[in-house]
PDB file of C-alpha atoms in Angstrom:
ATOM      1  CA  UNK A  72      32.713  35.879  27.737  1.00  0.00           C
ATOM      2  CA  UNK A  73      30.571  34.180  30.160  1.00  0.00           C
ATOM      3  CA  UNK A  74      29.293  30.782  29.342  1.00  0.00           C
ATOM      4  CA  UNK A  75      26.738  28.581  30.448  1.00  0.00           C
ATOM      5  CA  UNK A  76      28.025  25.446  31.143  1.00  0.00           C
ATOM      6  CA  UNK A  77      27.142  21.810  31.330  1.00  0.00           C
ATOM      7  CA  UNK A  78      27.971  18.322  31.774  1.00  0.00           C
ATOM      8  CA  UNK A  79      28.407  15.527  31.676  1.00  0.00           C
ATOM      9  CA  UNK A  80      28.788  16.320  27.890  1.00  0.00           C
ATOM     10  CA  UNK A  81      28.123  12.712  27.067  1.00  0.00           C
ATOM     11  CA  UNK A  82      26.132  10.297  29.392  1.00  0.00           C
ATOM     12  CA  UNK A  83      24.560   6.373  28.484  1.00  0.00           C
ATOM     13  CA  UNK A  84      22.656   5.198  30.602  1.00  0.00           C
ATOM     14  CA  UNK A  85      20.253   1.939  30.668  1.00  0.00           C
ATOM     15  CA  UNK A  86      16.453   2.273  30.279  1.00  0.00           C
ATOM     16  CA  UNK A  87      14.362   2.569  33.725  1.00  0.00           C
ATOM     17  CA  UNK A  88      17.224   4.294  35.332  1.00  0.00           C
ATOM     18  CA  UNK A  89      17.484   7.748  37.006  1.00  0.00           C
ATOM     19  CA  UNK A  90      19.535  10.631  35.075  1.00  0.00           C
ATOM     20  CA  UNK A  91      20.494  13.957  36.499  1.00  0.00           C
ATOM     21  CA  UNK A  92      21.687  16.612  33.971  1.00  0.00           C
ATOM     22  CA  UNK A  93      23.649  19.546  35.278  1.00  0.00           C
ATOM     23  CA  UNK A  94      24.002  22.724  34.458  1.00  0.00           C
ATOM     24  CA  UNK A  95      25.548  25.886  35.651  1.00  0.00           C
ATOM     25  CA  UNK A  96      24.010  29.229  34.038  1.00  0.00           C
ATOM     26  CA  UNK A  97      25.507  32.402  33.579  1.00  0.00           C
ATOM     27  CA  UNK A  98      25.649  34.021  36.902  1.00  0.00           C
ATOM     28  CA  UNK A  99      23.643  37.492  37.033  1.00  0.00           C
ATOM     29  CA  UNK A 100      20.954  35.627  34.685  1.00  0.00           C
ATOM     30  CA  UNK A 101      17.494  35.214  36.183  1.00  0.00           C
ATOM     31  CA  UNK A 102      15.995  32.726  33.654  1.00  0.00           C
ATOM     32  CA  UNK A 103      16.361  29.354  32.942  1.00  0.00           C
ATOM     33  CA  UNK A 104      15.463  26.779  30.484  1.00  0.00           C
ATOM     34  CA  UNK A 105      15.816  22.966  29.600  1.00  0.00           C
ATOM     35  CA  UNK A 106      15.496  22.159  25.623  1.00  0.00           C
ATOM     36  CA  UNK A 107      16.130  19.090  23.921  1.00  0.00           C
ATOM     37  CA  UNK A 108      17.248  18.009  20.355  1.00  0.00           C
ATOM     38  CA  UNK A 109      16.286  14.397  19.488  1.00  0.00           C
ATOM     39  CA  UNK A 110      18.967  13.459  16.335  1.00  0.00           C
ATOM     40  CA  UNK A 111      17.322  14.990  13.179  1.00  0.00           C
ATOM     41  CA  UNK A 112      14.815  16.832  14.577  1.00  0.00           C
ATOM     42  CA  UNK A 113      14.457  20.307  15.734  1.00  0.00           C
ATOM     43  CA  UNK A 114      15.446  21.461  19.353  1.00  0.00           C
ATOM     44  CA  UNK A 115      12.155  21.614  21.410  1.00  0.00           C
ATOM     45  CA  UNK A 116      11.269  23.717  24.370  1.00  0.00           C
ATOM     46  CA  UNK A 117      11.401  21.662  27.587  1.00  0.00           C
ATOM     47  CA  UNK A 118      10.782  23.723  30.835  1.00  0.00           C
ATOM     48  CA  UNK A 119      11.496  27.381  31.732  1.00  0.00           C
ATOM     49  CA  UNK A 120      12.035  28.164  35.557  1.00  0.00           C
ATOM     50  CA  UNK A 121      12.557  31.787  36.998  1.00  0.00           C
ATOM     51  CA  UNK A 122      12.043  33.115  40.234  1.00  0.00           C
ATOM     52  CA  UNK A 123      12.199  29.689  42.089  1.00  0.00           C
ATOM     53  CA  UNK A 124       9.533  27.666  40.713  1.00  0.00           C
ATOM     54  CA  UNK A 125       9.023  26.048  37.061  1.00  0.00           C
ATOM     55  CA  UNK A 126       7.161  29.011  34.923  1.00  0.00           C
ATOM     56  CA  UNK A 127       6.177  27.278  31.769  1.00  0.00           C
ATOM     57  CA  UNK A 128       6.426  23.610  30.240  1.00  0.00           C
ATOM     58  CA  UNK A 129       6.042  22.171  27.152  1.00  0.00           C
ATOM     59  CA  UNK A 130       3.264  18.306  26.631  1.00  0.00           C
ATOM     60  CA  UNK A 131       7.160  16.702  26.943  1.00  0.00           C
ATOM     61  CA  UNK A 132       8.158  17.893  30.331  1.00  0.00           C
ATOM     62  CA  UNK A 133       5.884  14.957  32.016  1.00  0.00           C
ATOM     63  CA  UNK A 134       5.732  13.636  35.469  1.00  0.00           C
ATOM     64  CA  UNK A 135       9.123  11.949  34.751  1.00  0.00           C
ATOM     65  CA  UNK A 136      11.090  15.005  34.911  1.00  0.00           C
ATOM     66  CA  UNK A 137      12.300  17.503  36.756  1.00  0.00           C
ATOM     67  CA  UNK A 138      14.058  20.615  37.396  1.00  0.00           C
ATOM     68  CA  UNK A 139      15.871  22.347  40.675  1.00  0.00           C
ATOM     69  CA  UNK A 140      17.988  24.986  41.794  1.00  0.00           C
ATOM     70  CA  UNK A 141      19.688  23.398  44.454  1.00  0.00           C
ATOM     71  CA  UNK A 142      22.018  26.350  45.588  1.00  0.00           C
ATOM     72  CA  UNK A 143      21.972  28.993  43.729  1.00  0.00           C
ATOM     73  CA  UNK A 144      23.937  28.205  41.119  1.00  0.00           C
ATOM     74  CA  UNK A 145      23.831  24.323  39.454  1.00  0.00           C
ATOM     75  CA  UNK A 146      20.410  23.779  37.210  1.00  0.00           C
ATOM     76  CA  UNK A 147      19.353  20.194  37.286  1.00  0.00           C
ATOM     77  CA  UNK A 148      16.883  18.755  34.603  1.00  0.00           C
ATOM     78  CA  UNK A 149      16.068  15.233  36.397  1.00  0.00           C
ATOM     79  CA  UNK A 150      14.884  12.184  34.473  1.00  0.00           C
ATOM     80  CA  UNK A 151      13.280   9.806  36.934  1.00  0.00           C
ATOM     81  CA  UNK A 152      12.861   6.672  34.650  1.00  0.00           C
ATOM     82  CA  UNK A 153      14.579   7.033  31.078  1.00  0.00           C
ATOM     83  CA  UNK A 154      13.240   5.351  28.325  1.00  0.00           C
ATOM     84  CA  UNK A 155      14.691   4.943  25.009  1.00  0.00           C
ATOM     85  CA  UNK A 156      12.923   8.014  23.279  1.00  0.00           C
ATOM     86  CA  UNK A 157      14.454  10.087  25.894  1.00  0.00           C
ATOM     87  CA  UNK A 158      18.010   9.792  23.804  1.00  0.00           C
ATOM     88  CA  UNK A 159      18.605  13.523  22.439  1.00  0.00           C
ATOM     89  CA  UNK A 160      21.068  16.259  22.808  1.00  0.00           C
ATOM     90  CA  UNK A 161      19.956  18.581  26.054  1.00  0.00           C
ATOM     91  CA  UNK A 162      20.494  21.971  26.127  1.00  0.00           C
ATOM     92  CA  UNK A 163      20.388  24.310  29.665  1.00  0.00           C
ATOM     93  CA  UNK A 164      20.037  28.097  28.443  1.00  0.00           C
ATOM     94  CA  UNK A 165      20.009  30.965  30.509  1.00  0.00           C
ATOM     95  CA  UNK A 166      19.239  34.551  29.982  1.00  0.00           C
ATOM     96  CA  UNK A 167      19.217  37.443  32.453  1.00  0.00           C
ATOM     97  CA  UNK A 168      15.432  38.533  30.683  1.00  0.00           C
ATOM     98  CA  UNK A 169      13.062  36.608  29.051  1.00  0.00           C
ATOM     99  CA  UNK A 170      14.412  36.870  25.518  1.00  0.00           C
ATOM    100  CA  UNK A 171      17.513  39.143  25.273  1.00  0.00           C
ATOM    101  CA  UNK A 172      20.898  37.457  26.157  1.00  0.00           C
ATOM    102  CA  UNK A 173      19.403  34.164  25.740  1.00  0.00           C
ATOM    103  CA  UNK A 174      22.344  32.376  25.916  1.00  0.00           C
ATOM    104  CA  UNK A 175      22.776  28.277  25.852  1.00  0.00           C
ATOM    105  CA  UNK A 176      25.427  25.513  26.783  1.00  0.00           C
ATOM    106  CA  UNK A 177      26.913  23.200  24.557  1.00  0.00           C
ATOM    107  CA  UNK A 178      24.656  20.068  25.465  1.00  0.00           C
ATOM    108  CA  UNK A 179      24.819  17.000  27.124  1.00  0.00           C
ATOM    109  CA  UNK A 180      24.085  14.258  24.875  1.00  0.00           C
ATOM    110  CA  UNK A 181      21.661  11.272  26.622  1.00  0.00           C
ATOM    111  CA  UNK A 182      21.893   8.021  25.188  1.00  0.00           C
ATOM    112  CA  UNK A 183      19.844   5.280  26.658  1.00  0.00           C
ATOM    113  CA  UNK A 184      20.379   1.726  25.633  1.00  0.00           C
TER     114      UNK A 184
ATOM    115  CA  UNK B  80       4.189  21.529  15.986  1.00  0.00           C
ATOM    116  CA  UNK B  81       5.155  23.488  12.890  1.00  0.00           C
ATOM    117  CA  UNK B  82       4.738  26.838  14.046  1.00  0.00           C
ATOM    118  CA  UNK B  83       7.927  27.877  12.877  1.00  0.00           C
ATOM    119  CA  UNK B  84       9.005  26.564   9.591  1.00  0.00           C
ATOM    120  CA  UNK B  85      12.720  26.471   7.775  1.00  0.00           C
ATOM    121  CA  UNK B  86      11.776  24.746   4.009  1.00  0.00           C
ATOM    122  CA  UNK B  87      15.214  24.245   2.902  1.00  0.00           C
ATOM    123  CA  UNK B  88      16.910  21.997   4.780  1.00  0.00           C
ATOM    124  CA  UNK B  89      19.977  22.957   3.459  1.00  0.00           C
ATOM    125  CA  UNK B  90      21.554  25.465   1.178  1.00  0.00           C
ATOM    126  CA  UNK B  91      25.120  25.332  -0.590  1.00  0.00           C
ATOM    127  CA  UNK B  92      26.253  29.133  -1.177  1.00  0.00           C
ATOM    128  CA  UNK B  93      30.270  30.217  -3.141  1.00  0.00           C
ATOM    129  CA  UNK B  94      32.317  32.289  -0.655  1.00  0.00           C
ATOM    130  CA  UNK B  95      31.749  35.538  -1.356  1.00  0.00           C
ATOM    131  CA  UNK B  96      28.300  35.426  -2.262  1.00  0.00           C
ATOM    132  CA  UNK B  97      24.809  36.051  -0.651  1.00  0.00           C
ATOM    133  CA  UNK B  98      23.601  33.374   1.371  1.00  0.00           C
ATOM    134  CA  UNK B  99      19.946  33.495   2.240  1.00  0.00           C
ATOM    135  CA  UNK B 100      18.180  31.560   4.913  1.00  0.00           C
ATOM    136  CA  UNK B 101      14.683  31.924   4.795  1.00  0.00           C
ATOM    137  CA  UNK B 102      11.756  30.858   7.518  1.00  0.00           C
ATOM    138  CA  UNK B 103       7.712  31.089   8.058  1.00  0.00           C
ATOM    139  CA  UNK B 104       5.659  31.223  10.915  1.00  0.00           C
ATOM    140  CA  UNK B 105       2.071  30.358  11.626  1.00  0.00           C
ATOM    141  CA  UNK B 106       1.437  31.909  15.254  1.00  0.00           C
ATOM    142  CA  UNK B 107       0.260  35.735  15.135  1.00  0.00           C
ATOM    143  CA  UNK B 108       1.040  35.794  18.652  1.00  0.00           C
ATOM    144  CA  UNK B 109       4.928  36.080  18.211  1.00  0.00           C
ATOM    145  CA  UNK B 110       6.402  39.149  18.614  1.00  0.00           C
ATOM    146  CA  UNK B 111      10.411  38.668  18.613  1.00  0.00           C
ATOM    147  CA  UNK B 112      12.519  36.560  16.169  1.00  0.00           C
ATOM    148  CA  UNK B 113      15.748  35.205  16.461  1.00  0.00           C
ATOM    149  CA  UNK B 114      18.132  33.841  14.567  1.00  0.00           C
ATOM    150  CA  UNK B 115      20.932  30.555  15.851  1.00  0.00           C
ATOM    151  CA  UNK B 116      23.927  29.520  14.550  1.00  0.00           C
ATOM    152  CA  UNK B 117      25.139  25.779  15.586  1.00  0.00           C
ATOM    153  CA  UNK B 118      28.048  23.694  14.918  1.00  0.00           C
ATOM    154  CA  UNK B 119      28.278  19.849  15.628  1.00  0.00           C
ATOM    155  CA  UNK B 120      28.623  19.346  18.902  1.00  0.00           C
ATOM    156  CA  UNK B 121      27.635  22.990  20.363  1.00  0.00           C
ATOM    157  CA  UNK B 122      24.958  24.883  21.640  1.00  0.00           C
ATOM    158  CA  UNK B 123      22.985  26.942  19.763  1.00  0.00           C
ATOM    159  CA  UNK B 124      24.634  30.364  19.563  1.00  0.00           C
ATOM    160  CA  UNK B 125      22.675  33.968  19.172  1.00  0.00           C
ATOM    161  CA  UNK B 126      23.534  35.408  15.787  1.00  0.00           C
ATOM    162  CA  UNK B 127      20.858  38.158  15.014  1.00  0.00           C
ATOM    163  CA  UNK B 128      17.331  38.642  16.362  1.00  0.00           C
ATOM    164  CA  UNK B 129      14.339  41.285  15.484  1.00  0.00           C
ATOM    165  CA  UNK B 130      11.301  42.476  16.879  1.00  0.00           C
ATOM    166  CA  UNK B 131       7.807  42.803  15.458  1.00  0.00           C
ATOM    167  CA  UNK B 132       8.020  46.223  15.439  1.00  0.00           C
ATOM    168  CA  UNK B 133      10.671  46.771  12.762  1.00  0.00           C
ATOM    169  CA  UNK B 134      11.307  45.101   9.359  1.00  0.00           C
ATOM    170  CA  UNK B 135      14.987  44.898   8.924  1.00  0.00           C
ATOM    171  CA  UNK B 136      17.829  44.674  11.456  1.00  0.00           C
ATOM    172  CA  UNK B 137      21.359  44.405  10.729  1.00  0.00           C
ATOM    173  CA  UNK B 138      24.747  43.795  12.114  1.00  0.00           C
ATOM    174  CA  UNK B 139      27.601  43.472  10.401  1.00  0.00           C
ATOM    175  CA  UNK B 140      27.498  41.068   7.030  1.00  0.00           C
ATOM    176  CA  UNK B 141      24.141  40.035   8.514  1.00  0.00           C
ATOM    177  CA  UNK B 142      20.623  40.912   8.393  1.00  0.00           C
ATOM    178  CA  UNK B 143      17.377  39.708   8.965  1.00  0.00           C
ATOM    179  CA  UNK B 144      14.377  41.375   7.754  1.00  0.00           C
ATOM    180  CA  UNK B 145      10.794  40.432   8.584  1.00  0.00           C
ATOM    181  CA  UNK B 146       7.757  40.474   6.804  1.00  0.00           C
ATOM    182  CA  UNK B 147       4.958  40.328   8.868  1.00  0.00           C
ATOM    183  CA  UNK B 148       2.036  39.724   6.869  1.00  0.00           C
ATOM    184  CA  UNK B 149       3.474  37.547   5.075  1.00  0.00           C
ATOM    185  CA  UNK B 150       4.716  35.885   7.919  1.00  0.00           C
ATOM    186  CA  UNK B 151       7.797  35.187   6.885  1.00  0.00           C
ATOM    187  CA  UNK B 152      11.524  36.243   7.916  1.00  0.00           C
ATOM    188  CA  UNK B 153      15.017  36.079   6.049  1.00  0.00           C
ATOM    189  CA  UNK B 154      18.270  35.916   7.039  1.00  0.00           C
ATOM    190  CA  UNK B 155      20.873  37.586   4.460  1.00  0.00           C
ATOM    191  CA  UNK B 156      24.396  36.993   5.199  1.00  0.00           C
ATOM    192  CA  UNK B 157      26.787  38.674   2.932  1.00  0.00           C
ATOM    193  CA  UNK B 158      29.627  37.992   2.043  1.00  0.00           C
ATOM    194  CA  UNK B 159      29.487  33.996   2.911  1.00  0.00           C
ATOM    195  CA  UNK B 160      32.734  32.746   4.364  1.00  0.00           C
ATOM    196  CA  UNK B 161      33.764  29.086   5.134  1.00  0.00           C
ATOM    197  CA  UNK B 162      33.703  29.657   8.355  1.00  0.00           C
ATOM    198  CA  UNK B 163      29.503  30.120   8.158  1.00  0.00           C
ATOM    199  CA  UNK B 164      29.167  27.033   7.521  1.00  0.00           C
ATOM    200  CA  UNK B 165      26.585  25.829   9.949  1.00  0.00           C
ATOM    201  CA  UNK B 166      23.408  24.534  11.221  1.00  0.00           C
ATOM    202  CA  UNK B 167      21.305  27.721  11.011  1.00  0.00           C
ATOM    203  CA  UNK B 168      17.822  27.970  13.449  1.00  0.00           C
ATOM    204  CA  UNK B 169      14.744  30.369  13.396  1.00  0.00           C
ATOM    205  CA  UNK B 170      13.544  30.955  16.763  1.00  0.00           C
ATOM    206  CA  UNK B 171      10.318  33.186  17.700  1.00  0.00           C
ATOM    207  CA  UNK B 172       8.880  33.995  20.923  1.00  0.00           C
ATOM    208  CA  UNK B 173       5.405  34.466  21.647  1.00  0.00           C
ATOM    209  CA  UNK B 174       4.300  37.828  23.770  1.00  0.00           C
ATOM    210  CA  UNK B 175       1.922  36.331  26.593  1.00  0.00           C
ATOM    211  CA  UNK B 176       0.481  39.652  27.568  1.00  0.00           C
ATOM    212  CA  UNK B 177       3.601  40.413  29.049  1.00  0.00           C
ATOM    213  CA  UNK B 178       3.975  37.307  31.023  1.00  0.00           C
ATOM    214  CA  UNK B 179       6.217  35.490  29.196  1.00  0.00           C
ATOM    215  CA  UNK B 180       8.886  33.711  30.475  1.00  0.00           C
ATOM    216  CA  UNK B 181      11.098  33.544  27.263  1.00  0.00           C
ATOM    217  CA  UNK B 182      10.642  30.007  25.656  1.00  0.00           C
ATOM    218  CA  UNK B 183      11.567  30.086  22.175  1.00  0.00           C
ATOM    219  CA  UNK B 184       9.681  27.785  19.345  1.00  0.00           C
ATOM    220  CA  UNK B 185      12.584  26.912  16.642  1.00  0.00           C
ATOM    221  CA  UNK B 186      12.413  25.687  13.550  1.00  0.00           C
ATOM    222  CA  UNK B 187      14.250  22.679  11.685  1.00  0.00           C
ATOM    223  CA  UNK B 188      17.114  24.201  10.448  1.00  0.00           C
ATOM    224  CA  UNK B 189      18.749  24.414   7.593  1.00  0.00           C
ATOM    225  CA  UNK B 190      22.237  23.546   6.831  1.00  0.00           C
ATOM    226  CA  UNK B 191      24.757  26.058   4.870  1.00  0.00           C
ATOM    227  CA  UNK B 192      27.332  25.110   3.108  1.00  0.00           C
ATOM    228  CA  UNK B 193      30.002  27.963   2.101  1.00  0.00           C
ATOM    229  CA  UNK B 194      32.192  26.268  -0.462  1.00  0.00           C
ATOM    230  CA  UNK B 195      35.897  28.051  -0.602  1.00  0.00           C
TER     231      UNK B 195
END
Protein backbone atom coordinates (compact mmCIF):
# COMPACT_ATOMS: atom_id res chain seq x y z
CA UNK A 1 0.00 0.00 0.00
CA UNK A 2 1.43 3.28 -0.73
CA UNK A 3 2.70 5.34 2.10
CA UNK A 4 3.56 8.73 2.72
CA UNK A 5 6.72 8.96 4.12
CA UNK A 6 8.89 11.10 6.30
CA UNK A 7 11.93 11.77 8.14
CA UNK A 8 14.01 12.36 9.96
CA UNK A 9 11.61 10.49 12.38
CA UNK A 10 13.32 12.09 15.32
CA UNK A 11 15.26 15.46 15.12
CA UNK A 12 16.70 17.94 18.35
CA UNK A 13 17.72 20.73 17.52
CA UNK A 14 18.82 24.01 19.62
CA UNK A 15 16.53 27.08 19.84
CA UNK A 16 17.17 29.94 17.06
CA UNK A 17 18.24 27.36 14.62
CA UNK A 18 16.90 26.45 11.14
CA UNK A 19 14.88 22.99 10.74
CA UNK A 20 13.83 21.43 7.50
CA UNK A 21 11.22 18.60 7.74
CA UNK A 22 10.87 16.27 4.80
CA UNK A 23 8.41 14.55 3.42
CA UNK A 24 7.64 12.46 0.44
CA UNK A 25 3.72 12.07 -0.37
CA UNK A 26 2.02 9.47 -2.07
CA UNK A 27 2.77 9.87 -5.67
CA UNK A 28 -0.52 10.42 -7.90
CA UNK A 29 -1.82 12.66 -4.81
CA UNK A 30 -2.41 16.32 -5.58
CA UNK A 31 -2.80 17.68 -2.00
CA UNK A 32 -0.68 18.33 0.67
CA UNK A 33 -0.68 19.22 4.23
CA UNK A 34 1.64 19.99 7.31
CA UNK A 35 -0.11 19.24 10.91
CA UNK A 36 1.39 19.22 14.15
CA UNK A 37 0.76 17.45 17.55
CA UNK A 38 2.31 19.29 20.54
CA UNK A 39 2.56 16.24 23.48
CA UNK A 40 -0.99 16.08 25.01
CA UNK A 41 -2.73 18.07 22.85
CA UNK A 42 -4.67 17.52 19.77
CA UNK A 43 -3.03 17.45 16.21
CA UNK A 44 -3.63 20.95 14.64
CA UNK A 45 -3.91 21.95 11.05
CA UNK A 46 -0.70 23.64 9.85
CA UNK A 47 -0.67 24.52 6.05
CA UNK A 48 -2.35 22.88 3.02
CA UNK A 49 -0.57 23.40 -0.45
CA UNK A 50 -2.03 22.13 -3.88
CA UNK A 51 -1.45 23.18 -7.20
CA UNK A 52 1.98 24.88 -6.48
CA UNK A 53 1.33 27.48 -4.04
CA UNK A 54 0.23 27.29 -0.17
CA UNK A 55 -3.87 27.14 -0.33
CA UNK A 56 -4.86 27.57 3.25
CA UNK A 57 -3.04 28.16 6.74
CA UNK A 58 -3.90 27.99 10.05
CA UNK A 59 -2.88 31.62 13.00
CA UNK A 60 0.29 28.90 13.63
CA UNK A 61 1.78 28.73 10.22
CA UNK A 62 3.60 32.33 10.85
CA UNK A 63 6.29 34.08 9.02
CA UNK A 64 8.72 31.49 10.52
CA UNK A 65 7.66 28.73 8.40
CA UNK A 66 7.53 27.39 5.35
CA UNK A 67 6.60 24.96 2.82
CA UNK A 68 8.06 23.84 -0.87
CA UNK A 69 7.88 21.42 -3.48
CA UNK A 70 11.23 21.39 -4.60
CA UNK A 71 10.95 18.68 -7.42
CA UNK A 72 8.11 17.15 -7.65
CA UNK A 73 8.20 14.85 -5.20
CA UNK A 74 9.92 15.78 -1.46
CA UNK A 75 7.42 18.22 0.74
CA UNK A 76 9.41 20.45 2.99
CA UNK A 77 7.75 22.23 6.06
CA UNK A 78 10.74 24.80 6.93
CA UNK A 79 11.22 26.29 10.39
CA UNK A 80 13.39 29.36 10.04
CA UNK A 81 14.11 30.09 13.80
CA UNK A 82 12.78 27.27 16.28
CA UNK A 83 11.80 28.13 19.52
CA UNK A 84 11.00 25.91 22.30
CA UNK A 85 7.10 25.77 21.76
CA UNK A 86 7.83 24.56 18.37
CA UNK A 87 8.64 20.87 20.05
CA UNK A 88 5.63 18.56 18.72
CA UNK A 89 5.15 15.56 16.62
CA UNK A 90 4.76 16.77 12.68
CA UNK A 91 2.73 15.11 10.46
CA UNK A 92 2.98 15.54 6.25
CA UNK A 93 -0.45 14.08 4.82
CA UNK A 94 -1.32 13.77 1.40
CA UNK A 95 -4.45 12.98 -0.43
CA UNK A 96 -5.11 12.78 -4.17
CA UNK A 97 -8.66 15.10 -3.35
CA UNK A 98 -9.37 17.32 -0.79
CA UNK A 99 -10.80 14.87 1.73
CA UNK A 100 -10.98 11.27 0.38
CA UNK A 101 -7.70 9.22 0.64
CA UNK A 102 -6.39 11.56 3.10
CA UNK A 103 -3.63 9.70 3.99
CA UNK A 104 -0.64 10.77 6.61
CA UNK A 105 3.06 9.76 7.54
CA UNK A 106 4.17 8.55 10.68
CA UNK A 107 5.71 11.94 12.03
CA UNK A 108 8.79 13.45 12.68
CA UNK A 109 9.11 14.33 16.18
CA UNK A 110 10.92 18.09 16.80
CA UNK A 111 12.49 18.58 19.96
CA UNK A 112 14.17 21.84 20.62
CA UNK A 113 16.32 22.31 23.65
CA UNK B 1 -10.38 26.12 19.17
CA UNK B 2 -12.92 23.55 20.29
CA UNK B 3 -14.80 23.10 17.30
CA UNK B 4 -14.59 19.55 17.43
CA UNK B 5 -14.93 17.99 20.77
CA UNK B 6 -14.04 14.18 22.10
CA UNK B 7 -15.34 14.37 26.14
CA UNK B 8 -13.92 11.19 27.19
CA UNK B 9 -10.53 11.14 27.10
CA UNK B 10 -10.41 7.68 27.41
CA UNK B 11 -12.59 4.64 27.53
CA UNK B 12 -11.72 0.99 28.86
CA UNK B 13 -14.09 -1.55 26.88
CA UNK B 14 -13.94 -6.10 27.57
CA UNK B 15 -13.02 -7.80 24.26
CA UNK B 16 -15.91 -8.70 22.77
CA UNK B 17 -18.00 -5.96 23.67
CA UNK B 18 -19.27 -2.60 22.15
CA UNK B 19 -16.93 0.09 22.31
CA UNK B 20 -18.32 3.52 21.69
CA UNK B 21 -16.41 6.64 20.91
CA UNK B 22 -18.43 9.52 20.89
CA UNK B 23 -17.66 13.36 19.56
CA UNK B 24 -19.50 16.99 19.14
CA UNK B 25 -19.05 19.68 16.92
CA UNK B 26 -19.83 23.36 17.04
CA UNK B 27 -19.25 24.56 13.27
CA UNK B 28 -22.51 24.18 10.99
CA UNK B 29 -20.28 24.64 8.20
CA UNK B 30 -18.82 21.00 8.22
CA UNK B 31 -19.99 18.75 5.92
CA UNK B 32 -17.70 15.42 6.08
CA UNK B 33 -16.55 13.53 9.23
CA UNK B 34 -13.88 11.30 9.75
CA UNK B 35 -12.80 9.08 12.00
CA UNK B 36 -8.49 8.24 12.98
CA UNK B 37 -7.02 5.56 14.54
CA UNK B 38 -3.30 6.19 16.06
CA UNK B 39 -0.81 4.18 17.79
CA UNK B 40 2.33 5.59 19.66
CA UNK B 41 4.61 6.56 17.43
CA UNK B 42 2.41 6.60 14.03
CA UNK B 43 0.49 8.68 11.94
CA UNK B 44 -2.90 9.04 12.16
CA UNK B 45 -4.55 6.31 10.10
CA UNK B 46 -8.20 6.60 8.19
CA UNK B 47 -10.59 4.21 9.87
CA UNK B 48 -14.20 5.30 8.83
CA UNK B 49 -15.53 8.65 7.60
CA UNK B 50 -19.27 10.02 6.71
CA UNK B 51 -20.82 12.71 4.99
CA UNK B 52 -23.52 15.17 6.00
CA UNK B 53 -25.77 13.75 3.85
CA UNK B 54 -26.30 10.35 5.48
CA UNK B 55 -26.67 9.26 9.15
CA UNK B 56 -24.97 5.98 9.49
CA UNK B 57 -22.07 4.42 7.57
CA UNK B 58 -20.56 1.20 8.18
CA UNK B 59 -17.74 -1.08 7.37
CA UNK B 60 -17.05 -4.02 8.80
CA UNK B 61 -17.26 -4.19 12.93
CA UNK B 62 -17.39 -0.40 12.56
CA UNK B 63 -19.77 2.32 12.22
CA UNK B 64 -20.22 5.77 12.65
CA UNK B 65 -23.48 7.39 12.64
CA UNK B 66 -24.13 11.13 12.72
CA UNK B 67 -26.60 13.17 14.18
CA UNK B 68 -26.75 16.35 12.77
CA UNK B 69 -28.84 18.45 14.80
CA UNK B 70 -27.61 17.38 17.52
CA UNK B 71 -24.33 17.84 16.32
CA UNK B 72 -22.91 15.06 17.46
CA UNK B 73 -21.26 11.77 15.86
CA UNK B 74 -20.45 8.16 17.29
CA UNK B 75 -18.22 5.71 16.51
CA UNK B 76 -19.49 1.98 17.36
CA UNK B 77 -16.96 -0.63 17.04
CA UNK B 78 -18.17 -4.07 17.64
CA UNK B 79 -16.80 -6.60 18.66
CA UNK B 80 -13.65 -4.76 20.52
CA UNK B 81 -10.43 -6.66 20.07
CA UNK B 82 -7.00 -5.99 21.75
CA UNK B 83 -5.68 -5.07 18.90
CA UNK B 84 -8.16 -1.64 18.91
CA UNK B 85 -6.54 -0.45 21.37
CA UNK B 86 -5.67 3.04 20.34
CA UNK B 87 -5.64 6.70 20.28
CA UNK B 88 -8.97 7.32 18.50
CA UNK B 89 -9.52 11.08 16.58
CA UNK B 90 -12.70 12.89 15.22
CA UNK B 91 -11.87 14.84 12.28
CA UNK B 92 -14.48 17.17 10.26
CA UNK B 93 -14.00 19.20 7.30
CA UNK B 94 -15.62 22.31 6.57
CA UNK B 95 -17.33 22.77 2.84
CA UNK B 96 -15.94 26.32 1.68
CA UNK B 97 -18.40 26.71 -1.12
CA UNK B 98 -16.60 24.21 -2.86
CA UNK B 99 -13.22 25.65 -2.44
CA UNK B 100 -11.87 23.74 0.05
CA UNK B 101 -8.65 22.47 0.09
CA UNK B 102 -9.19 19.54 2.60
CA UNK B 103 -7.85 20.67 6.10
CA UNK B 104 -9.33 18.68 8.71
CA UNK B 105 -10.19 20.21 12.42
CA UNK B 106 -9.63 17.09 14.96
CA UNK B 107 -10.54 16.65 18.14
CA UNK B 108 -8.58 15.51 21.42
CA UNK B 109 -8.90 12.05 21.31
CA UNK B 110 -9.78 9.60 23.33
CA UNK B 111 -7.90 6.61 24.35
CA UNK B 112 -9.45 2.86 24.19
CA UNK B 113 -8.49 0.37 26.06
CA UNK B 114 -9.69 -3.31 24.94
CA UNK B 115 -8.84 -5.47 27.92
CA UNK B 116 -8.34 -9.39 26.77
Amino acid sequence: EPEVTQTPSHQVTQMGQEVILRCVPISNHLYFYWYRQILGQKVEFLVSFYNNEISEKSEIFDDQFSVERPDGSNFTLKIRSTKLEDSAMYFCASSPDSVYGYTFGSGTRLTVV
Amino acid sequence: DQQVKQNSPSLSVQEGRISILNCDYTNSMFDYFLWYKKYPAEGPTFLISISSIKDKNEDGRFTVFLNKSAKHLSLHIVPSQPGDSAVYFCAARADAGGTSYGKLTFGQGTILTVHP
